JSON list of C-alpha atoms in Angstrom, two decimals:
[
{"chain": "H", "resi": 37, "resn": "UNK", "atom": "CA", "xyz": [9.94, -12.01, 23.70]},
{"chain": "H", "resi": 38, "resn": "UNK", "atom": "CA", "xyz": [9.96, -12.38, 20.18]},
{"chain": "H", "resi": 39, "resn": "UNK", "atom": "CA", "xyz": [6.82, -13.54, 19.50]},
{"chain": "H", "resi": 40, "resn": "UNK", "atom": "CA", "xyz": [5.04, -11.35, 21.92]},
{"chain": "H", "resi": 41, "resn": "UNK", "atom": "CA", "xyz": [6.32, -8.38, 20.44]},
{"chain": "H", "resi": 42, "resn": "UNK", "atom": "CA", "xyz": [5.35, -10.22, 16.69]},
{"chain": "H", "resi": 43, "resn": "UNK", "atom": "CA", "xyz": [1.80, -10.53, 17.98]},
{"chain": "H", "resi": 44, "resn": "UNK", "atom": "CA", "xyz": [1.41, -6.75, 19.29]},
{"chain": "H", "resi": 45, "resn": "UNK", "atom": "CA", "xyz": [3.17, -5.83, 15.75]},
{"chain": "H", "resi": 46, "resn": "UNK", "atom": "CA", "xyz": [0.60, -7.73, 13.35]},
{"chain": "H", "resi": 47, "resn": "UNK", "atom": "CA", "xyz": [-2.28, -6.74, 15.40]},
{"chain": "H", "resi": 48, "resn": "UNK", "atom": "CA", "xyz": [-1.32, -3.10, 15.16]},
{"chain": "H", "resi": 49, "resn": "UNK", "atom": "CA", "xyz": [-0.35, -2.38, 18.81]},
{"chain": "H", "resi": 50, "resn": "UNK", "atom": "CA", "xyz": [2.12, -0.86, 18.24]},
{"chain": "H", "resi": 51, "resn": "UNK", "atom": "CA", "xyz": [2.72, 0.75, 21.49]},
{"chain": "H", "resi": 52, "resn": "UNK", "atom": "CA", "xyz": [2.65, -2.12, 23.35]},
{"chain": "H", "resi": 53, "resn": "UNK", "atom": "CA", "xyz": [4.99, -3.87, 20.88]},
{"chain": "H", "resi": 54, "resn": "UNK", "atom": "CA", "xyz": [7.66, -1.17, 21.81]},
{"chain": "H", "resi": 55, "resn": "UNK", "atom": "CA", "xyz": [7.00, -1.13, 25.38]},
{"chain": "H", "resi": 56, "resn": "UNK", "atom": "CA", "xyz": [7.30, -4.81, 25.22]},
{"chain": "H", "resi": 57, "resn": "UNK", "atom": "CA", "xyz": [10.86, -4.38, 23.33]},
{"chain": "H", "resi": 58, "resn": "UNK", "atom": "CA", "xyz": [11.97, -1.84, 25.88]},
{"chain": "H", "resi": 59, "resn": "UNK", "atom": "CA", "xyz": [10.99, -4.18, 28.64]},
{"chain": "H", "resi": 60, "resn": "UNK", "atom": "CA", "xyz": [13.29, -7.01, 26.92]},
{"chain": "H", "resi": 61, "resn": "UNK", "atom": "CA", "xyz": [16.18, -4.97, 26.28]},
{"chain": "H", "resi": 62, "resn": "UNK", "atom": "CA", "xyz": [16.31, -3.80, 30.30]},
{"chain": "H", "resi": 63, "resn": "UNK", "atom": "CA", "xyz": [15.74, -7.84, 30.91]},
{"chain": "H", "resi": 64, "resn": "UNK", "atom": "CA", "xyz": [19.24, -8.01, 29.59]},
{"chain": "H", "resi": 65, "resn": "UNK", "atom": "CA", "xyz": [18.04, -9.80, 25.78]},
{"chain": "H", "resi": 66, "resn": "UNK", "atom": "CA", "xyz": [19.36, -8.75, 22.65]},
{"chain": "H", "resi": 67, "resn": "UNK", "atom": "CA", "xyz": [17.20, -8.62, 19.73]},
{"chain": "H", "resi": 68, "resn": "UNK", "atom": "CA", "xyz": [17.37, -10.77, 16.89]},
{"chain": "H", "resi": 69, "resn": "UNK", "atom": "CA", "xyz": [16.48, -10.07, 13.17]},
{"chain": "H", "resi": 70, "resn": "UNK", "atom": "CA", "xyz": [12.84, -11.27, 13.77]},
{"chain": "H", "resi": 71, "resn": "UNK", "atom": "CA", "xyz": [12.62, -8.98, 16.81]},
{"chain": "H", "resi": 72, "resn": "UNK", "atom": "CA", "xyz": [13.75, -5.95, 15.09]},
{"chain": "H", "resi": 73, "resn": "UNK", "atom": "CA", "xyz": [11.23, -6.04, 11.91]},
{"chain": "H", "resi": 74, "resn": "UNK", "atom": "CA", "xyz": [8.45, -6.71, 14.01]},
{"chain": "H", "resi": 75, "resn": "UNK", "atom": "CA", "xyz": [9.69, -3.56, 16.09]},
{"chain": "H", "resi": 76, "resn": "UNK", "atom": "CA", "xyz": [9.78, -1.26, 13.16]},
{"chain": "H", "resi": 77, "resn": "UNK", "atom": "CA", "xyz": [6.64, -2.53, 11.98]},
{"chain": "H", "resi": 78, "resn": "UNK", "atom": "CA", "xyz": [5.04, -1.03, 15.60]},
{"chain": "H", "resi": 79, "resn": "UNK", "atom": "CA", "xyz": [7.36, 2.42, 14.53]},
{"chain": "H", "resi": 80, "resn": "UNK", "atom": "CA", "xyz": [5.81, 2.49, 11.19]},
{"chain": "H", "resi": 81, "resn": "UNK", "atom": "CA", "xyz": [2.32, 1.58, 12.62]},
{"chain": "H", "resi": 82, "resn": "UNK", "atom": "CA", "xyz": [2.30, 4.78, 15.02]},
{"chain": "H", "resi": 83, "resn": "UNK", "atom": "CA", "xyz": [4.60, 7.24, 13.72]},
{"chain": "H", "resi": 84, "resn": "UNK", "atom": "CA", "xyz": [7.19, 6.42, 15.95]},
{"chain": "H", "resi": 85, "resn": "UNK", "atom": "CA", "xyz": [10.20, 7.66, 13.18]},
{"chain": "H", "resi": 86, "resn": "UNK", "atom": "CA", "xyz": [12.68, 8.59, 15.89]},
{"chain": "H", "resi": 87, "resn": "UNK", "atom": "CA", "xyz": [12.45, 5.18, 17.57]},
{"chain": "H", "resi": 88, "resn": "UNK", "atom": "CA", "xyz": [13.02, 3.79, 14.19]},
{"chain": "H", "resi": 89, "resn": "UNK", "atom": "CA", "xyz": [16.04, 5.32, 13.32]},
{"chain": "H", "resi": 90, "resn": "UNK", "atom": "CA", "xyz": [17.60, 4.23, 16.60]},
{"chain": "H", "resi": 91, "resn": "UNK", "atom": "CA", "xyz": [16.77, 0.66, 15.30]},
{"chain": "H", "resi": 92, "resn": "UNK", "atom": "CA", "xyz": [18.27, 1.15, 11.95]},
{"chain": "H", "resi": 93, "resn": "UNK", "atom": "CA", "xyz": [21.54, 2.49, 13.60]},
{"chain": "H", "resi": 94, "resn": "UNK", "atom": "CA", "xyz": [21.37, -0.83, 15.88]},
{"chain": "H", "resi": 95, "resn": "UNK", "atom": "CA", "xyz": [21.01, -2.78, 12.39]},
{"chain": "H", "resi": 96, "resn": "UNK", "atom": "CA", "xyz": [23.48, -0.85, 10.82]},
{"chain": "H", "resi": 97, "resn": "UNK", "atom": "CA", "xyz": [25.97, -1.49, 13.84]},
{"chain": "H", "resi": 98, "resn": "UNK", "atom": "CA", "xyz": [25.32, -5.13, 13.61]},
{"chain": "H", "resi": 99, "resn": "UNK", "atom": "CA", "xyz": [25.72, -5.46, 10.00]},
{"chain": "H", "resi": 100, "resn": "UNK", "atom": "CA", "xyz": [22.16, -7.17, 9.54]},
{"chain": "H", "resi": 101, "resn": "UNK", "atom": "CA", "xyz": [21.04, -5.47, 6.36]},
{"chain": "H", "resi": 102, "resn": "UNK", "atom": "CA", "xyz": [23.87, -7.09, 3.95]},
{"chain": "H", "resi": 103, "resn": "UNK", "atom": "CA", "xyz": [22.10, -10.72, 5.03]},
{"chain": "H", "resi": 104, "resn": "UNK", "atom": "CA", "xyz": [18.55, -10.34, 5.68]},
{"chain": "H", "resi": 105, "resn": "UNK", "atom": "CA", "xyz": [16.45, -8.91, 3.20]},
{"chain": "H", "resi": 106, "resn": "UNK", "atom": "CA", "xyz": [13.49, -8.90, 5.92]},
{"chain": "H", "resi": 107, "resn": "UNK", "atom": "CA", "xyz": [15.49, -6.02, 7.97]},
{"chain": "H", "resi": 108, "resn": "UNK", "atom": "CA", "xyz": [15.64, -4.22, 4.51]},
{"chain": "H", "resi": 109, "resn": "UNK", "atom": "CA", "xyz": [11.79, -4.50, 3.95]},
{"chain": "H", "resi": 110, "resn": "UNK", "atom": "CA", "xyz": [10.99, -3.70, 7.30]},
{"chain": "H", "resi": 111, "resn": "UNK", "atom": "CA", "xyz": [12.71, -0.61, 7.36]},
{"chain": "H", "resi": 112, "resn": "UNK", "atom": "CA", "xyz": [11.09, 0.92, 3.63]},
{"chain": "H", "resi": 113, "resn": "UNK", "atom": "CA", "xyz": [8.05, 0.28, 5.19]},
{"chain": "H", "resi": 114, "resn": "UNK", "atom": "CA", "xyz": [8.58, 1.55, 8.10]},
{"chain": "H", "resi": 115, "resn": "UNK", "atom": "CA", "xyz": [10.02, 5.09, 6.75]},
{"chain": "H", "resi": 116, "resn": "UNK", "atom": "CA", "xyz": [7.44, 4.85, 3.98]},
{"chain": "H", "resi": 117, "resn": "UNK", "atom": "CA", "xyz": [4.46, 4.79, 7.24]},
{"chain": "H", "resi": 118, "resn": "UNK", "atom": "CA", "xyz": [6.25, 7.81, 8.70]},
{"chain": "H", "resi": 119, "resn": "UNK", "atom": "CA", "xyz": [6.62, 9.78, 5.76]},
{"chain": "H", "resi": 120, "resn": "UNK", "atom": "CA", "xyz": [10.16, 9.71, 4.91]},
{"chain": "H", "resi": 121, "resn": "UNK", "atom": "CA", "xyz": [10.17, 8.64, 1.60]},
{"chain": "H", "resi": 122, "resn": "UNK", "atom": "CA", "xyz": [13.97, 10.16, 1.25]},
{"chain": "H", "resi": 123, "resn": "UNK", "atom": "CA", "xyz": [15.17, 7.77, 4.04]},
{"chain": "H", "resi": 124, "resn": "UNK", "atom": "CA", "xyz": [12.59, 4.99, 2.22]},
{"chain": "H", "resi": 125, "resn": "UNK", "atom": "CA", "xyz": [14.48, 5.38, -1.04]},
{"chain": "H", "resi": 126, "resn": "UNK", "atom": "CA", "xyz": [18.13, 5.55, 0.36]},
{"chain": "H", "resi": 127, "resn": "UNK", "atom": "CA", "xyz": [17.68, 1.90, 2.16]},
{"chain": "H", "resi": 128, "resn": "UNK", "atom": "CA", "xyz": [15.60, 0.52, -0.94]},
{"chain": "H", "resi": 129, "resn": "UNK", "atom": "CA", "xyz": [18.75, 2.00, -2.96]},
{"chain": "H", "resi": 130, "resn": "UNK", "atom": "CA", "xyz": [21.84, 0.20, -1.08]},
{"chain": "H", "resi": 131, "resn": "UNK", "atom": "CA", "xyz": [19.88, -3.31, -0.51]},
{"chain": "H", "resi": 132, "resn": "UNK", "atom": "CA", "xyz": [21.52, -6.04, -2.67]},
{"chain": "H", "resi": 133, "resn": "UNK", "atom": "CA", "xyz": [18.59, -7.68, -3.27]},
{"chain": "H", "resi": 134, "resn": "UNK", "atom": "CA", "xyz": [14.79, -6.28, -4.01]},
{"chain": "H", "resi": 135, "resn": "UNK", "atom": "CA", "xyz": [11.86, -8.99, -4.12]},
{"chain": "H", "resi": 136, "resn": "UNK", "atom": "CA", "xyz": [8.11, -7.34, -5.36]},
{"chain": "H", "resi": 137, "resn": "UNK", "atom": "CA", "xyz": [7.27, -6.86, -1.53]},
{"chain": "H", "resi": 138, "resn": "UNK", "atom": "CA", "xyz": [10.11, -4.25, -1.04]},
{"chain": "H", "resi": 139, "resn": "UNK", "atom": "CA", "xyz": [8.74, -2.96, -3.98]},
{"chain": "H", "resi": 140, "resn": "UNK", "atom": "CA", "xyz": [5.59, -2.94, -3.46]},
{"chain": "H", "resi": 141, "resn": "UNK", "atom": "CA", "xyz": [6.38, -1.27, 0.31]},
{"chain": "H", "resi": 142, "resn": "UNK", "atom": "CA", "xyz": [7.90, 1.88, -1.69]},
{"chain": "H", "resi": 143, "resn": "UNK", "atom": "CA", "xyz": [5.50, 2.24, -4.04]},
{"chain": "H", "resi": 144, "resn": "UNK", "atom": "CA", "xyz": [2.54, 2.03, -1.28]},
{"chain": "H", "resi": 145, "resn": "UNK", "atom": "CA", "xyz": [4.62, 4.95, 0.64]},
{"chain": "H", "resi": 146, "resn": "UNK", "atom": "CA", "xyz": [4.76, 7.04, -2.30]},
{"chain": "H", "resi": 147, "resn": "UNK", "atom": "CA", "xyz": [1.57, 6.69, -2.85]},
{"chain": "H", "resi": 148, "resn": "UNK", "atom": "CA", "xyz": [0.36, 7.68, 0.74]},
{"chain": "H", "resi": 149, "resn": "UNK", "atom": "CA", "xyz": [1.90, 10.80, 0.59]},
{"chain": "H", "resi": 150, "resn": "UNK", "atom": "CA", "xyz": [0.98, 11.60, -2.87]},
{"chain": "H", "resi": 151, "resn": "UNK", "atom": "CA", "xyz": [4.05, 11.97, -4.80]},
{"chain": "H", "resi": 152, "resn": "UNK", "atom": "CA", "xyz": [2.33, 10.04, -8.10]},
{"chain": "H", "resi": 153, "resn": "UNK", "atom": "CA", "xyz": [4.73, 10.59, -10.09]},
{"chain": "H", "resi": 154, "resn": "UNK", "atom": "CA", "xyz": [7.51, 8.93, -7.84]},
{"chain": "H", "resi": 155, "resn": "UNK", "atom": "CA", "xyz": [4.86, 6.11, -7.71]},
{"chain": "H", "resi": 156, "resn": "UNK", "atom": "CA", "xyz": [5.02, 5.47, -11.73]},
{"chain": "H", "resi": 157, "resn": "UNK", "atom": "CA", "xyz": [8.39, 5.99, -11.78]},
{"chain": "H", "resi": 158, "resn": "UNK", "atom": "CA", "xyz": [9.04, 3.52, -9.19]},
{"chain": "H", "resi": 159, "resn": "UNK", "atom": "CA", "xyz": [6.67, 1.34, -10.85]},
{"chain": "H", "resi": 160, "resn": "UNK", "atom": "CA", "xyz": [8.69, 1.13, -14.25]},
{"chain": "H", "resi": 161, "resn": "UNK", "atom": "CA", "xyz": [11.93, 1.01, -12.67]},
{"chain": "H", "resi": 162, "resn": "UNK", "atom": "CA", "xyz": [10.30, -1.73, -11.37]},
{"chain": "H", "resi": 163, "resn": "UNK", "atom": "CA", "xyz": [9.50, -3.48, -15.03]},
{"chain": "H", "resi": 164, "resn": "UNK", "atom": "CA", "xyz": [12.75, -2.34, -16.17]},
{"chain": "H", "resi": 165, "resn": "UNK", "atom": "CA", "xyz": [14.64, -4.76, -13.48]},
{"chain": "H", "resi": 166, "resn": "UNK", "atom": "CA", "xyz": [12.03, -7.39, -14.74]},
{"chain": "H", "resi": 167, "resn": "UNK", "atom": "CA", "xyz": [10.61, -7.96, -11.53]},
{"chain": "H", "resi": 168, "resn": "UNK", "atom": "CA", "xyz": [6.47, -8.34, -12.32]},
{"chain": "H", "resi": 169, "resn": "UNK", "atom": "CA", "xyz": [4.09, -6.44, -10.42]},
{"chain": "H", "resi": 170, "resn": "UNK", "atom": "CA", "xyz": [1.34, -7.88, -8.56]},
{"chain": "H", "resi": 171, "resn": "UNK", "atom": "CA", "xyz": [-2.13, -7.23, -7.35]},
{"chain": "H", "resi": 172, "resn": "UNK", "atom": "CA", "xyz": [-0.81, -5.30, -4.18]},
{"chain": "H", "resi": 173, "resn": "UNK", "atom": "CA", "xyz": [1.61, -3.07, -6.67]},
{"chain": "H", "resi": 174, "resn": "UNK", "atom": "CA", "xyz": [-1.78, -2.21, -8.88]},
{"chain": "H", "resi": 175, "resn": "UNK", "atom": "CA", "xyz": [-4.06, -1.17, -5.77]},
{"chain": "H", "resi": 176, "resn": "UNK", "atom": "CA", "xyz": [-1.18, 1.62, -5.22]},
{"chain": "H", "resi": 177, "resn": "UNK", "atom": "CA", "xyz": [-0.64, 2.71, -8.90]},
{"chain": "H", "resi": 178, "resn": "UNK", "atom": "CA", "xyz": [-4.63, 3.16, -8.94]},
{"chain": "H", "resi": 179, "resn": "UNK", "atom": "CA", "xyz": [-5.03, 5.27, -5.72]},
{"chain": "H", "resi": 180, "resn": "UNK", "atom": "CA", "xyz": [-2.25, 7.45, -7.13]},
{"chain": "H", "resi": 181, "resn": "UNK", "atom": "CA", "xyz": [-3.74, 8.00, -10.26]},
{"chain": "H", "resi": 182, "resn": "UNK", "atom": "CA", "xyz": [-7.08, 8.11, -8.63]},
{"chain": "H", "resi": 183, "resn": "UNK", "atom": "CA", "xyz": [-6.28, 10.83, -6.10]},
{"chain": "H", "resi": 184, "resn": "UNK", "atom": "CA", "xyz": [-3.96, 13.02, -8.48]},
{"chain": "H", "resi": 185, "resn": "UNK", "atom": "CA", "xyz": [-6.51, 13.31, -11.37]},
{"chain": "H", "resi": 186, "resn": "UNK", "atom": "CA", "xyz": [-4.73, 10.75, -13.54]},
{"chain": "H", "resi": 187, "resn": "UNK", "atom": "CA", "xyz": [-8.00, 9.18, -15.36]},
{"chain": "H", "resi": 188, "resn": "UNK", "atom": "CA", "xyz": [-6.14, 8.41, -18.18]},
{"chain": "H", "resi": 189, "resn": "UNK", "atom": "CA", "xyz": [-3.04, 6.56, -16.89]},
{"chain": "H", "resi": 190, "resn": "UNK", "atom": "CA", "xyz": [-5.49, 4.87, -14.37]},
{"chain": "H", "resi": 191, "resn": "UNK", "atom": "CA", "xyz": [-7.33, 3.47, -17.12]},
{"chain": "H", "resi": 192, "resn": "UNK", "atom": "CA", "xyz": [-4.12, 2.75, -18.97]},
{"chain": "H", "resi": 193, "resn": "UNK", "atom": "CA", "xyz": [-2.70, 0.74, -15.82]},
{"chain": "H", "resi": 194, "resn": "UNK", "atom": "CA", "xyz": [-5.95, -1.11, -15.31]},
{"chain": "H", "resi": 195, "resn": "UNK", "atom": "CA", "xyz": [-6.05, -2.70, -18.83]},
{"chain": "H", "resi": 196, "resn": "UNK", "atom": "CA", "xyz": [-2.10, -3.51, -18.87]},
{"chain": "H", "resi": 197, "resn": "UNK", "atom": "CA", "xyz": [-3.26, -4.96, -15.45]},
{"chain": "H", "resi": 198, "resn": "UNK", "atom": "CA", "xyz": [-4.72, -8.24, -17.00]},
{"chain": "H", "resi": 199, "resn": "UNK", "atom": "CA", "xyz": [-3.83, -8.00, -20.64]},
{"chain": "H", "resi": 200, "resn": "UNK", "atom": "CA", "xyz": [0.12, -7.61, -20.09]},
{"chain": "H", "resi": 201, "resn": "UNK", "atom": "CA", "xyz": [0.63, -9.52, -16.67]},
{"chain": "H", "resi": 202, "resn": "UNK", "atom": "CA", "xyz": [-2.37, -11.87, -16.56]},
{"chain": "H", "resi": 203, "resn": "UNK", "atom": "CA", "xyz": [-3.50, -10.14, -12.95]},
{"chain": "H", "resi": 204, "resn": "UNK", "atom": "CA", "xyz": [-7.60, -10.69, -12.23]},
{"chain": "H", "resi": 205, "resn": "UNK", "atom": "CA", "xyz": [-9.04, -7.76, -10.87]},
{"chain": "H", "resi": 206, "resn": "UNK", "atom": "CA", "xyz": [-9.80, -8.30, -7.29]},
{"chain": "H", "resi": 207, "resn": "UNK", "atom": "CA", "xyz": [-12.41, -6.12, -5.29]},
{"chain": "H", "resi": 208, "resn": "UNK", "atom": "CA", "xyz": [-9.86, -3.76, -4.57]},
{"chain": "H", "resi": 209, "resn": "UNK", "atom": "CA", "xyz": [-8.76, -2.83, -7.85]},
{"chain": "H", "resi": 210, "resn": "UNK", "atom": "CA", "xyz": [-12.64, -2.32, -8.63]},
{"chain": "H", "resi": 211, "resn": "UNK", "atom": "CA", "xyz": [-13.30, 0.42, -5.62]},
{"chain": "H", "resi": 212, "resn": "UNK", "atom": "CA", "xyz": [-10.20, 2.28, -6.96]},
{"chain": "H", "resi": 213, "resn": "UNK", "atom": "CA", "xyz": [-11.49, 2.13, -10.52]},
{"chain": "H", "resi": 214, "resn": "UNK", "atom": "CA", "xyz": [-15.05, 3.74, -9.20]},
{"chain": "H", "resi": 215, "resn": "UNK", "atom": "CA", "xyz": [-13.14, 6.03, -7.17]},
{"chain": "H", "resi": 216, "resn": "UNK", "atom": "CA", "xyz": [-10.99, 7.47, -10.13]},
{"chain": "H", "resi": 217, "resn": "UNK", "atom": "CA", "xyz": [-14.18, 7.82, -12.21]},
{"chain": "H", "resi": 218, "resn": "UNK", "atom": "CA", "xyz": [-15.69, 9.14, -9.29]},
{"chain": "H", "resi": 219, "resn": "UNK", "atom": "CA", "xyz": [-13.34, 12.01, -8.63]},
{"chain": "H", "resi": 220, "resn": "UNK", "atom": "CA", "xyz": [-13.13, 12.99, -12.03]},
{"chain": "H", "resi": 221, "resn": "UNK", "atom": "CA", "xyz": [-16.98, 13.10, -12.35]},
{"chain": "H", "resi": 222, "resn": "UNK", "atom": "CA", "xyz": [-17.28, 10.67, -14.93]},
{"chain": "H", "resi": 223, "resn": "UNK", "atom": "CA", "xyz": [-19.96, 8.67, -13.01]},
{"chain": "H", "resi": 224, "resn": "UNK", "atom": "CA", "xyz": [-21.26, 6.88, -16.05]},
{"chain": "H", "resi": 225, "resn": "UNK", "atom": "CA", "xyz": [-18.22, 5.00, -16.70]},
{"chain": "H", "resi": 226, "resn": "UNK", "atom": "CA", "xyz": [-17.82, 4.34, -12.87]},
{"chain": "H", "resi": 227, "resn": "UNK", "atom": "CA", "xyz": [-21.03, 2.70, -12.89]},
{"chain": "H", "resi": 228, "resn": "UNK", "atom": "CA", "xyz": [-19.68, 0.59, -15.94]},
{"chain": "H", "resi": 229, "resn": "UNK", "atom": "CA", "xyz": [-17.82, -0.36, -13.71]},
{"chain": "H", "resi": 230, "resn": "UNK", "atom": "CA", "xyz": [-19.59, -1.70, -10.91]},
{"chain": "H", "resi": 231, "resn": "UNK", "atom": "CA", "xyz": [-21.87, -3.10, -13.69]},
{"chain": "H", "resi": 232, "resn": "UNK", "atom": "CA", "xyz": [-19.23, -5.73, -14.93]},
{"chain": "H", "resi": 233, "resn": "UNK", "atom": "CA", "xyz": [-18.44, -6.93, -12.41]},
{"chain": "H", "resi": 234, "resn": "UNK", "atom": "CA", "xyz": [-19.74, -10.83, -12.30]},
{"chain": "H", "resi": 235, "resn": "UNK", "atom": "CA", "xyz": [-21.55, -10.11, -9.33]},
{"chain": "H", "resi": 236, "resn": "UNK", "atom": "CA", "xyz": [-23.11, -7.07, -10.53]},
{"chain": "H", "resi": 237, "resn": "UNK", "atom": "CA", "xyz": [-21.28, -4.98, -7.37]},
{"chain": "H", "resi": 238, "resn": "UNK", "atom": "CA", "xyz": [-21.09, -5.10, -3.29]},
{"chain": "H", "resi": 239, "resn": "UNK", "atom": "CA", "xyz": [-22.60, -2.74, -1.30]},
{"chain": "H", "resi": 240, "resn": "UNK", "atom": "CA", "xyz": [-18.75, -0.46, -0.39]},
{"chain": "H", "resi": 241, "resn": "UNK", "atom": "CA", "xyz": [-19.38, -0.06, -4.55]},
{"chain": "H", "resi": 242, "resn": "UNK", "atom": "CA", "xyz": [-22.18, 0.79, -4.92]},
{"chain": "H", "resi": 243, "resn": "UNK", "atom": "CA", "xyz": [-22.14, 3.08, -1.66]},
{"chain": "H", "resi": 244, "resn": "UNK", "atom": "CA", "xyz": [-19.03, 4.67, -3.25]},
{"chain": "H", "resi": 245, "resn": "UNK", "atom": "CA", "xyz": [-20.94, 5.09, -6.41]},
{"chain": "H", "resi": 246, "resn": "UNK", "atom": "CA", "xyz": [-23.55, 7.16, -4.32]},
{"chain": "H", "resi": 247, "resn": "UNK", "atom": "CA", "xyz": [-21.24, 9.19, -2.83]},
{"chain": "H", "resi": 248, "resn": "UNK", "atom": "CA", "xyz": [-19.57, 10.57, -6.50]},
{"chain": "H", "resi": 249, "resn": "UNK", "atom": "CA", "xyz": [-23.19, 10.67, -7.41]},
{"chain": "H", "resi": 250, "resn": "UNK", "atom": "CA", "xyz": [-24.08, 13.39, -4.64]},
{"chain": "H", "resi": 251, "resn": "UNK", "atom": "CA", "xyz": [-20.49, 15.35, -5.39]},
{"chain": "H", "resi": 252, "resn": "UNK", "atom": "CA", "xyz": [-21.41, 15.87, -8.86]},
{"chain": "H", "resi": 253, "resn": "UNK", "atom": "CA", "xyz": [-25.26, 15.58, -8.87]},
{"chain": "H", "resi": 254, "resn": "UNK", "atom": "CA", "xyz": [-26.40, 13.00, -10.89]},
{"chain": "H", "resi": 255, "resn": "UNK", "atom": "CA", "xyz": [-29.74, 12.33, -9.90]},
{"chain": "H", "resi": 256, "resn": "UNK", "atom": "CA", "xyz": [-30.44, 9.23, -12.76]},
{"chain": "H", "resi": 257, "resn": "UNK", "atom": "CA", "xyz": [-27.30, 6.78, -11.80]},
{"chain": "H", "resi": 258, "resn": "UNK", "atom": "CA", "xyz": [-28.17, 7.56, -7.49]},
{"chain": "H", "resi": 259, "resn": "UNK", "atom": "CA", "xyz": [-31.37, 6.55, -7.70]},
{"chain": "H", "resi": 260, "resn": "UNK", "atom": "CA", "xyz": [-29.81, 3.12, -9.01]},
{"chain": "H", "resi": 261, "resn": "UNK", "atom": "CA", "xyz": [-26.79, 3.34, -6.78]},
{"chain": "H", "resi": 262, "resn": "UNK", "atom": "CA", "xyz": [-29.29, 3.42, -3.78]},
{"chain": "H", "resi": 263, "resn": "UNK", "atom": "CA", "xyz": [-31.95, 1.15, -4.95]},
{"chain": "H", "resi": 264, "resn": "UNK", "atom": "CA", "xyz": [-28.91, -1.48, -5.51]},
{"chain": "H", "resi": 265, "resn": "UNK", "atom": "CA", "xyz": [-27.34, -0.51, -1.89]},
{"chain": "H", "resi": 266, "resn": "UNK", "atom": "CA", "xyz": [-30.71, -0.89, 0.17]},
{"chain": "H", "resi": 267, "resn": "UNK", "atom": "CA", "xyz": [-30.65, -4.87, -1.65]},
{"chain": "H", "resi": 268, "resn": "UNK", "atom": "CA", "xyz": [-27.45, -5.85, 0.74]}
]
């Protein structure tokens, strides 16, 4: 049962995950840990917050949390998904233990709903403890900045990124860098960008190059933009 419902879980089915718990429990099983993260992973992958809760009152009954950090993670996440970054915080909060994915889950939820700056103070809470972020934790921190104006910080964040922690930027970290330029209309140092880059750019950069290029009407750096998109 358990690795049925992990299957529907990691390939984002989450409905039939939870139909497949609710089939298991009236089979007269009991879930295990294992179970019960890959069932809040379906909650958190379809909104389903009120089925959640009932599995964080079975976790909390069973006394799970205080020995599997898994549970813990599961459950940020899932709140995180669903919006309730309250309920997100108050389990990250009482869990004896916090690894850079628990992290990294709380940050990511903050980040989806906006709340920048609970995402940067989560972040250096984070260095405070002296746990080090990772790429994951930087794709967050740059969205945030990216979709609440934050050129600055994003630029700020994207430097420390390498120079302070040694991190490479991946692909990722390069879209979000465009897209903060982007937003801000500062297309000339988005396509600086895409320029250093030691492939000279993909086509989802160059493509999201175009598209700040049409928002705030630079004719000069689109006609690059598309001569380097029709290429791929």
């Amino acid at each position: 049962w358990t690795a049925l419902i992990s299957g529907y879980a990691q390939h984002e089915c989450g409905e039939e995950a939870l139909n497949c718990f609710k089939e298991m429990q009236n089979s007269g099983f009991s879930p295990n840990a294992m179970t019960l993260a890959s069932s809040l992973k379906a909650c958190g992958s379809v909104g389903a917050a009120e089925k959640g809760k009932e599995l964080h009152l079975e976790i909390l009954r069973k006394g799970l949390l205080k020995r599997d950090l898994i549970l813990g993670t599961a459950l940020v996440d899932m709140y995180a998904k669903c919006g309730m970054l309250r309920r997100a915080q108050d389990v990250f909060n009482n869990l004896p233990y916090r690894d850079i994915v628990l992290w990294n889950s709380l940050i990511s939820g903050y980040a989806q709903v906006g709340e920048i700056e609970s995402v940067l103070g989560t972040f250096e809470e984070m260095r405070v403890e002296g746990r080090k972020p990772d790429q994951v934790t930087f794709v967050s921190v740059f969205n945030a900045c990216s979709h609440a104006g934050f050129v600055d910080s994003g630029q700020a964040y994207f430097i420390a990124m390498s120079k302070d922690y040694g991190i490479a930027p991946i692909p990722e970290h390069h879209m979000c860098m465009v897209d903060l330029f982007g937003r801000a209309g500062h297309v000339e140092k988005a396509l600086e960008v895409v320029k250093n880059i030691p492939s000279y750019g993909n086509l989802p950069l160059w493509l999201a190059l175009l598209g700040s290029c049409r928002n705030w009407g630079n004719i000069d750096v689109s006609r690059l933009a598309f001569e380097q998109a029709i290429q791929f």
